[in-house]
CSV table of C-alpha atoms in Angstrom, one decimal:
chain,number,residue,atom,x,y,z
A,1,MET,CA,23.6,-32.5,16.8
A,2,ALA,CA,24.0,-32.3,13.1
A,3,SER,CA,20.3,-31.7,12.5
A,4,SER,CA,20.3,-29.0,15.2
A,5,THR,CA,23.2,-27.3,13.5
A,6,LEU,CA,21.4,-27.5,10.2
A,7,VAL,CA,18.3,-25.9,11.6
A,8,SER,CA,20.2,-23.0,13.2
A,9,ALA,CA,22.2,-22.3,10.1
A,10,SER,CA,19.2,-22.1,7.9
A,11,THR,CA,17.9,-19.0,9.5
A,12,GLU,CA,21.2,-17.2,10.1
A,13,PRO,CA,21.5,-13.8,8.4
A,14,ARG,CA,23.5,-13.7,5.2
A,15,PRO,CA,25.5,-10.5,5.1
A,16,ALA,CA,27.0,-11.2,1.7
A,17,ARG,CA,23.6,-11.7,0.2
A,18,ARG,CA,22.2,-8.6,1.8
A,19,SER,CA,25.1,-6.5,0.6
A,20,GLY,CA,24.6,-7.9,-2.9
A,21,LEU,CA,21.0,-6.9,-2.9
A,22,TRP,CA,21.9,-3.4,-1.7
A,23,ARG,CA,24.5,-3.1,-4.5
A,24,GLU,CA,21.9,-4.3,-7.0
A,25,LEU,CA,19.4,-1.7,-5.8
A,26,ARG,CA,21.9,1.1,-5.9
A,27,ARG,CA,22.6,0.4,-9.5
A,28,ARG,CA,19.0,1.0,-10.4
A,29,PRO,CA,18.1,4.7,-11.0
A,30,ALA,CA,14.4,3.9,-10.7
A,31,PHE,CA,15.0,2.7,-7.1
A,32,ALA,CA,16.7,6.0,-6.1
A,33,VAL,CA,14.2,8.3,-7.7
A,34,SER,CA,11.1,6.3,-6.4
A,35,SER,CA,12.6,6.0,-2.9
A,36,VAL,CA,13.1,9.8,-2.7
A,37,LEU,CA,9.6,10.5,-4.0
A,38,ALA,CA,8.0,7.9,-1.7
A,39,LEU,CA,9.9,9.3,1.4
A,40,LEU,CA,8.9,12.8,0.4
A,41,VAL,CA,5.2,11.9,0.2
A,42,CYS,CA,5.4,10.1,3.5
A,43,ALA,CA,7.1,13.1,5.1
A,44,MET,CA,4.4,15.3,3.7
A,45,ALA,CA,1.7,13.1,5.1
A,46,ALA,CA,3.4,12.9,8.5
A,47,VAL,CA,4.0,16.7,8.9
A,48,PRO,CA,1.9,18.5,6.3
A,49,GLN,CA,2.2,21.8,8.1
A,50,ALA,CA,5.9,21.8,7.3
A,51,PHE,CA,5.2,21.7,3.6
A,52,ALA,CA,1.9,23.6,3.4
A,53,GLY,CA,3.4,26.7,4.9
A,54,TRP,CA,5.7,27.3,1.9
A,55,PHE,CA,2.9,29.1,0.1
A,56,GLY,CA,-0.5,30.6,0.9
A,57,GLY,CA,-0.3,30.6,4.7
A,58,GLY,CA,-0.5,26.8,5.1
A,59,ASP,CA,-4.0,26.6,6.6
A,60,PRO,CA,-6.3,24.5,4.3
A,61,ARG,CA,-9.4,25.6,6.3
A,62,ARG,CA,-8.8,29.3,5.9
A,63,CYS,CA,-11.1,30.2,3.0
A,64,ASP,CA,-12.6,33.3,1.4
A,65,LEU,CA,-15.5,32.9,-1.0
A,66,ALA,CA,-14.3,35.9,-2.9
A,67,ASN,CA,-11.4,33.7,-4.2
A,68,SER,CA,-13.7,30.9,-5.2
A,69,GLY,CA,-12.2,29.0,-8.2
A,70,LEU,CA,-9.5,31.6,-8.9
A,71,PRO,CA,-6.5,30.4,-11.0
A,72,PRO,CA,-2.9,30.3,-9.7
A,73,ALA,CA,-1.7,33.7,-8.5
A,74,GLN,CA,1.3,35.1,-6.6
A,75,GLY,CA,1.7,33.3,-3.3
A,76,HIS,CA,-0.9,30.7,-4.3
A,77,PRO,CA,0.8,28.6,-7.0
A,78,PHE,CA,-2.1,26.1,-7.3
A,79,GLY,CA,-4.9,28.7,-7.1
A,80,PHE,CA,-8.0,28.4,-5.0
A,81,ASP,CA,-10.8,25.8,-4.7
A,82,ILE,CA,-14.5,26.4,-4.9
A,83,GLN,CA,-14.7,27.3,-1.2
A,84,GLY,CA,-12.0,29.9,-1.7
A,85,CYS,CA,-9.4,27.8,0.2
A,86,ASP,CA,-5.7,27.7,-0.9
A,87,LEU,CA,-5.5,24.6,-3.2
A,88,TYR,CA,-1.8,24.0,-2.5
A,89,SER,CA,-2.4,23.6,1.2
A,90,ASN,CA,-5.3,21.3,0.6
A,91,VAL,CA,-3.3,19.1,-1.8
A,92,VAL,CA,-0.5,18.8,0.7
A,93,TYR,CA,-2.9,17.9,3.5
A,94,GLY,CA,-4.6,15.5,1.2
A,95,ALA,CA,-1.5,13.2,1.3
A,96,ARG,CA,-2.2,12.4,4.9
A,97,SER,CA,-5.5,10.5,4.3
A,98,SER,CA,-4.2,8.7,1.3
A,99,VAL,CA,-1.0,7.5,2.9
A,100,LEU,CA,-2.7,6.6,6.2
A,101,ILE,CA,-5.2,4.4,4.3
A,102,ALA,CA,-2.4,2.9,2.3
A,103,VAL,CA,-0.5,2.0,5.5
A,104,LEU,CA,-3.5,0.6,7.3
A,105,ALA,CA,-4.8,-1.4,4.3
A,106,THR,CA,-1.5,-2.9,3.2
A,107,ALA,CA,-0.6,-3.8,6.8
A,108,GLY,CA,-4.0,-5.4,7.3
A,109,MET,CA,-3.8,-7.3,4.0
A,110,LEU,CA,-0.2,-8.5,4.8
A,111,LEU,CA,-1.3,-9.7,8.3
A,112,VAL,CA,-4.3,-11.7,7.0
A,113,ALA,CA,-2.3,-13.0,4.0
A,114,VAL,CA,0.6,-14.2,6.2
A,115,VAL,CA,-1.7,-16.0,8.7
A,116,LEU,CA,-4.0,-17.7,6.2
A,117,GLY,CA,-1.3,-18.3,3.6
A,118,SER,CA,0.9,-19.9,6.2
A,119,LEU,CA,-1.8,-22.1,7.5
A,120,ALA,CA,-2.8,-23.3,4.0
A,121,GLY,CA,0.7,-23.9,2.9
A,122,TYR,CA,2.0,-25.7,6.0
A,123,PHE,CA,-1.0,-27.9,7.1
A,124,ARG,CA,-2.3,-28.5,3.6
A,125,GLY,CA,-5.2,-31.0,3.5
A,126,TRP,CA,-8.7,-29.7,4.4
A,127,VAL,CA,-7.2,-26.4,5.8
A,128,ASP,CA,-5.6,-25.7,2.5
A,129,THR,CA,-8.8,-26.6,0.6
A,130,LEU,CA,-11.0,-24.4,2.8
A,131,ILE,CA,-8.8,-21.3,2.6
A,132,SER,CA,-8.2,-21.8,-1.1
A,133,ARG,CA,-11.9,-22.0,-1.8
A,134,ILE,CA,-12.5,-18.8,0.2
A,135,MET,CA,-9.8,-17.1,-1.9
A,136,ASP,CA,-11.5,-18.4,-5.1
A,137,VAL,CA,-14.8,-16.8,-4.1
A,138,PHE,CA,-13.1,-13.4,-3.7
A,139,PHE,CA,-11.2,-13.8,-7.0
A,140,GLY,CA,-14.4,-14.6,-8.8
A,141,PHE,CA,-16.3,-11.6,-7.4
A,142,PRO,CA,-15.7,-8.1,-8.9
A,143,ALA,CA,-13.8,-6.3,-6.2
A,144,LEU,CA,-14.8,-2.8,-7.2
A,145,VAL,CA,-18.5,-3.7,-7.2
A,146,GLY,CA,-18.2,-5.4,-3.8
A,147,MET,CA,-16.4,-2.4,-2.3
A,148,ILE,CA,-19.0,0.1,-3.6
A,149,VAL,CA,-21.9,-2.0,-2.3
A,150,ILE,CA,-20.4,-2.4,1.2
A,151,LEU,CA,-19.4,1.3,1.5
A,152,GLN,CA,-22.8,2.4,0.4
A,153,THR,CA,-24.4,0.5,3.2
A,154,LEU,CA,-22.1,2.1,5.8
A,155,ASN,CA,-23.1,5.3,7.6
A,156,VAL,CA,-19.5,6.2,8.5
A,157,HIS,CA,-16.9,6.9,5.8
A,158,ASN,CA,-13.5,7.5,7.3
A,159,GLU,CA,-10.0,6.2,6.9
A,160,LEU,CA,-10.7,3.1,9.1
A,161,THR,CA,-13.8,2.0,7.2
A,162,VAL,CA,-12.3,2.5,3.8
A,163,SER,CA,-9.1,0.6,4.9
A,164,THR,CA,-11.2,-2.3,6.2
A,165,VAL,CA,-13.1,-2.6,2.9
A,166,LEU,CA,-9.8,-2.5,1.0
A,167,ILE,CA,-8.4,-5.2,3.2
A,168,LEU,CA,-11.4,-7.4,2.7
A,169,PHE,CA,-10.9,-7.5,-1.0
A,170,GLY,CA,-7.2,-7.2,-1.2
A,171,TRP,CA,-5.8,-10.0,1.0
A,172,PRO,CA,-6.5,-13.0,-1.4
A,173,ALA,CA,-3.7,-12.1,-3.9
A,174,LEU,CA,-1.1,-11.8,-1.2
A,175,ALA,CA,-2.4,-14.9,0.6
A,176,ARG,CA,-2.0,-17.0,-2.6
A,177,VAL,CA,1.6,-15.9,-3.0
A,178,MET,CA,2.3,-16.6,0.7
A,179,ARG,CA,0.7,-20.0,0.4
A,180,GLY,CA,3.0,-20.9,-2.6
A,181,SER,CA,6.1,-19.6,-0.8
A,182,VAL,CA,5.2,-21.6,2.4
A,183,LEU,CA,4.6,-24.8,0.3
A,184,ALA,CA,8.1,-24.5,-1.1
A,185,THR,CA,9.7,-23.8,2.2
A,186,ALA,CA,7.8,-26.5,4.1
A,187,GLY,CA,9.3,-29.1,1.9
A,188,SER,CA,12.9,-28.1,2.6
A,189,GLU,CA,15.4,-30.3,4.4
A,190,TYR,CA,15.9,-28.0,7.3
A,191,ILE,CA,12.2,-28.1,8.1
A,192,ALA,CA,12.3,-31.9,8.1
A,193,ALA,CA,15.4,-31.6,10.4
A,194,ALA,CA,13.5,-29.3,12.7
A,195,ARG,CA,10.7,-31.8,13.0
A,196,GLY,CA,13.2,-34.6,13.5
A,197,VAL,CA,14.7,-32.9,16.6
A,198,GLY,CA,11.2,-32.5,18.1
A,199,ALA,CA,10.5,-28.8,17.4
A,200,SER,CA,6.9,-27.8,17.9
A,201,THR,CA,4.7,-26.7,15.1
A,202,PRO,CA,4.5,-23.0,16.3
A,203,ARG,CA,8.3,-22.9,16.7
A,204,ILE,CA,8.8,-24.3,13.2
A,205,LEU,CA,6.4,-21.8,11.7
A,206,LEU,CA,7.7,-18.8,13.5
A,207,ARG,CA,11.4,-19.5,13.5
A,208,HIS,CA,11.9,-21.3,10.2
A,209,VAL,CA,9.0,-21.2,7.8
A,210,LEU,CA,7.9,-17.5,8.1
A,211,PRO,CA,11.4,-15.9,7.9
A,212,ASN,CA,12.2,-17.9,4.8
A,213,SER,CA,8.8,-17.4,3.1
A,214,LEU,CA,8.1,-13.6,3.6
A,215,GLY,CA,10.3,-12.4,0.7
A,216,PRO,CA,7.9,-12.8,-2.2
A,217,VAL,CA,4.9,-11.5,-0.3
A,218,ALA,CA,6.8,-8.6,1.1
A,219,VAL,CA,7.8,-7.4,-2.4
A,220,LEU,CA,4.2,-7.8,-3.6
A,221,THR,CA,3.0,-5.8,-0.6
A,222,GLY,CA,5.3,-3.0,-1.8
A,223,LEU,CA,3.7,-3.1,-5.2
A,224,SER,CA,0.3,-3.0,-3.6
A,225,VAL,CA,0.8,0.3,-1.8
A,226,GLY,CA,0.4,2.3,-5.0
A,227,GLY,CA,-2.7,0.3,-6.0
A,228,VAL,CA,-4.3,0.9,-2.6
A,229,ILE,CA,-3.8,4.7,-2.9
A,230,ALA,CA,-5.3,4.6,-6.4
A,231,SER,CA,-8.2,2.5,-5.2
A,232,GLU,CA,-8.9,4.8,-2.3
A,233,SER,CA,-8.9,7.8,-4.6
A,234,ALA,CA,-11.2,6.0,-7.1
A,235,LEU,CA,-13.7,5.0,-4.4
A,236,THR,CA,-13.7,8.6,-3.1
A,237,PHE,CA,-14.1,10.0,-6.6
A,238,LEU,CA,-17.1,7.7,-7.1
A,239,GLY,CA,-18.6,9.2,-3.9
A,240,VAL,CA,-18.5,6.1,-1.7
A,241,GLY,CA,-15.1,6.6,0.0
A,242,LEU,CA,-14.1,9.6,2.1
A,243,ARG,CA,-16.4,12.6,2.1
A,244,THR,CA,-16.2,16.2,3.0
A,245,PRO,CA,-15.0,17.7,5.3
A,246,ALA,CA,-12.2,15.1,5.0
A,247,ILE,CA,-9.2,16.4,3.0
A,248,SER,CA,-8.2,13.9,0.4
A,249,TRP,CA,-7.1,13.8,-3.2
A,250,GLY,CA,-10.1,11.7,-4.1
A,251,VAL,CA,-12.5,14.3,-2.5
A,252,GLN,CA,-10.7,17.1,-4.4
A,253,LEU,CA,-11.1,15.2,-7.7
A,254,ASN,CA,-14.7,14.4,-7.0
A,255,THR,CA,-15.4,18.1,-6.5
A,256,ALA,CA,-13.2,19.2,-9.5
A,257,GLN,CA,-15.1,17.1,-12.1
A,258,GLN,CA,-18.0,19.5,-11.9
A,259,TYR,CA,-15.8,22.5,-12.6
A,260,PHE,CA,-13.3,21.1,-15.0
A,261,THR,CA,-14.1,23.5,-17.9
A,262,SER,CA,-14.2,26.6,-15.8
A,263,ALA,CA,-11.5,25.8,-13.3
A,264,PRO,CA,-9.2,23.1,-14.7
A,265,HIS,CA,-6.5,23.7,-12.0
A,266,LEU,CA,-8.9,22.0,-9.5
A,267,LEU,CA,-8.4,18.7,-11.3
A,268,ILE,CA,-4.8,19.1,-12.6
A,269,PHE,CA,-2.8,19.6,-9.4
A,270,PRO,CA,-4.4,16.9,-7.3
A,271,SER,CA,-4.1,14.5,-10.3
A,272,ILE,CA,-0.4,15.3,-10.6
A,273,PHE,CA,0.3,14.5,-6.9
A,274,LEU,CA,-1.8,11.4,-7.1
A,275,THR,CA,-0.1,10.1,-10.2
A,276,VAL,CA,3.4,10.8,-8.9
A,277,THR,CA,2.7,9.1,-5.6
A,278,VAL,CA,1.2,6.0,-7.2
A,279,LEU,CA,4.0,5.8,-9.7
A,280,SER,CA,6.7,6.2,-7.1
A,281,PHE,CA,5.4,3.3,-5.0
A,282,VAL,CA,4.9,1.1,-8.1
A,283,LEU,CA,8.5,1.7,-9.3
A,284,LEU,CA,9.8,1.1,-5.8
A,285,GLY,CA,8.0,-2.2,-5.7
A,286,ASP,CA,9.3,-3.1,-9.2
A,287,ALA,CA,12.9,-2.4,-8.1
A,288,LEU,CA,12.6,-4.5,-5.0
A,289,ARG,CA,11.0,-7.4,-7.0
A,290,ASP,CA,13.8,-7.3,-9.6
A,291,ALA,CA,16.5,-7.2,-6.9
A,292,PHE,CA,15.1,-10.1,-4.9
A,293,ASP,CA,14.5,-12.3,-8.0
A,294,PRO,CA,17.8,-13.4,-9.6
A,295,ARG,CA,16.1,-14.4,-12.8
A,296,LEU,CA,15.2,-10.7,-13.4
A,297,ARG,CA,18.7,-9.3,-12.8
């Protein structure tokens, strides 16, 4: 009976701790600013028509070659791209692809990392050795080179294929953190108590190990969102990611590099949106990491 009580108490929510974390986050200006910016970007990706209509008509596909490369003008604060399309509308709609890839890639990386990291940390032995050696292979291989090679061999370049390649090379870092967290949790007294009362391995993993091991990897996942957006834009800029007619910040930057001297606004405005987005997610992840780690408070 005592062991059962110990196991149940170990996974009970801790309101005091949660309220303390919330107070810690509210005291950080970086958290408030980054949260607002991140939510704004997500809203812009979800309903771009609500933001694109503020200037220039709101249709990124409505173009007039007579306006090709023209600088900012009244009603068109970002100017026009090479096709004569309103650049502001295109930059707003470009958030959708970047955020979609970020969500798909980070969710996929988290899923793979949680599964493999939990197996390696809980079962140890040959399972841990096998998964750890696979992670070492990915750590020893240049990720950018691998992503470029794989994407060049594919005939389809859309959000799904780019996300899959990012997952393939992004999961090992999260899995290593998950493995370490599970190793620490699996040696706890309440896990031994759960085994003592006859709890099955799946029940122990799902009810006790995972809920108490997800904190570090969840924070690292938040930090990874900004890196995924930057990686997608870099791959597209290099010509192996998304391609026209897709609307993406990376596509816009790839096109703008040819006209930087004659039409610098083509590079400046997408770069500003990309930089602010990546920075907001990175700062948000930093604030969460500091709040969850007492040593950094």
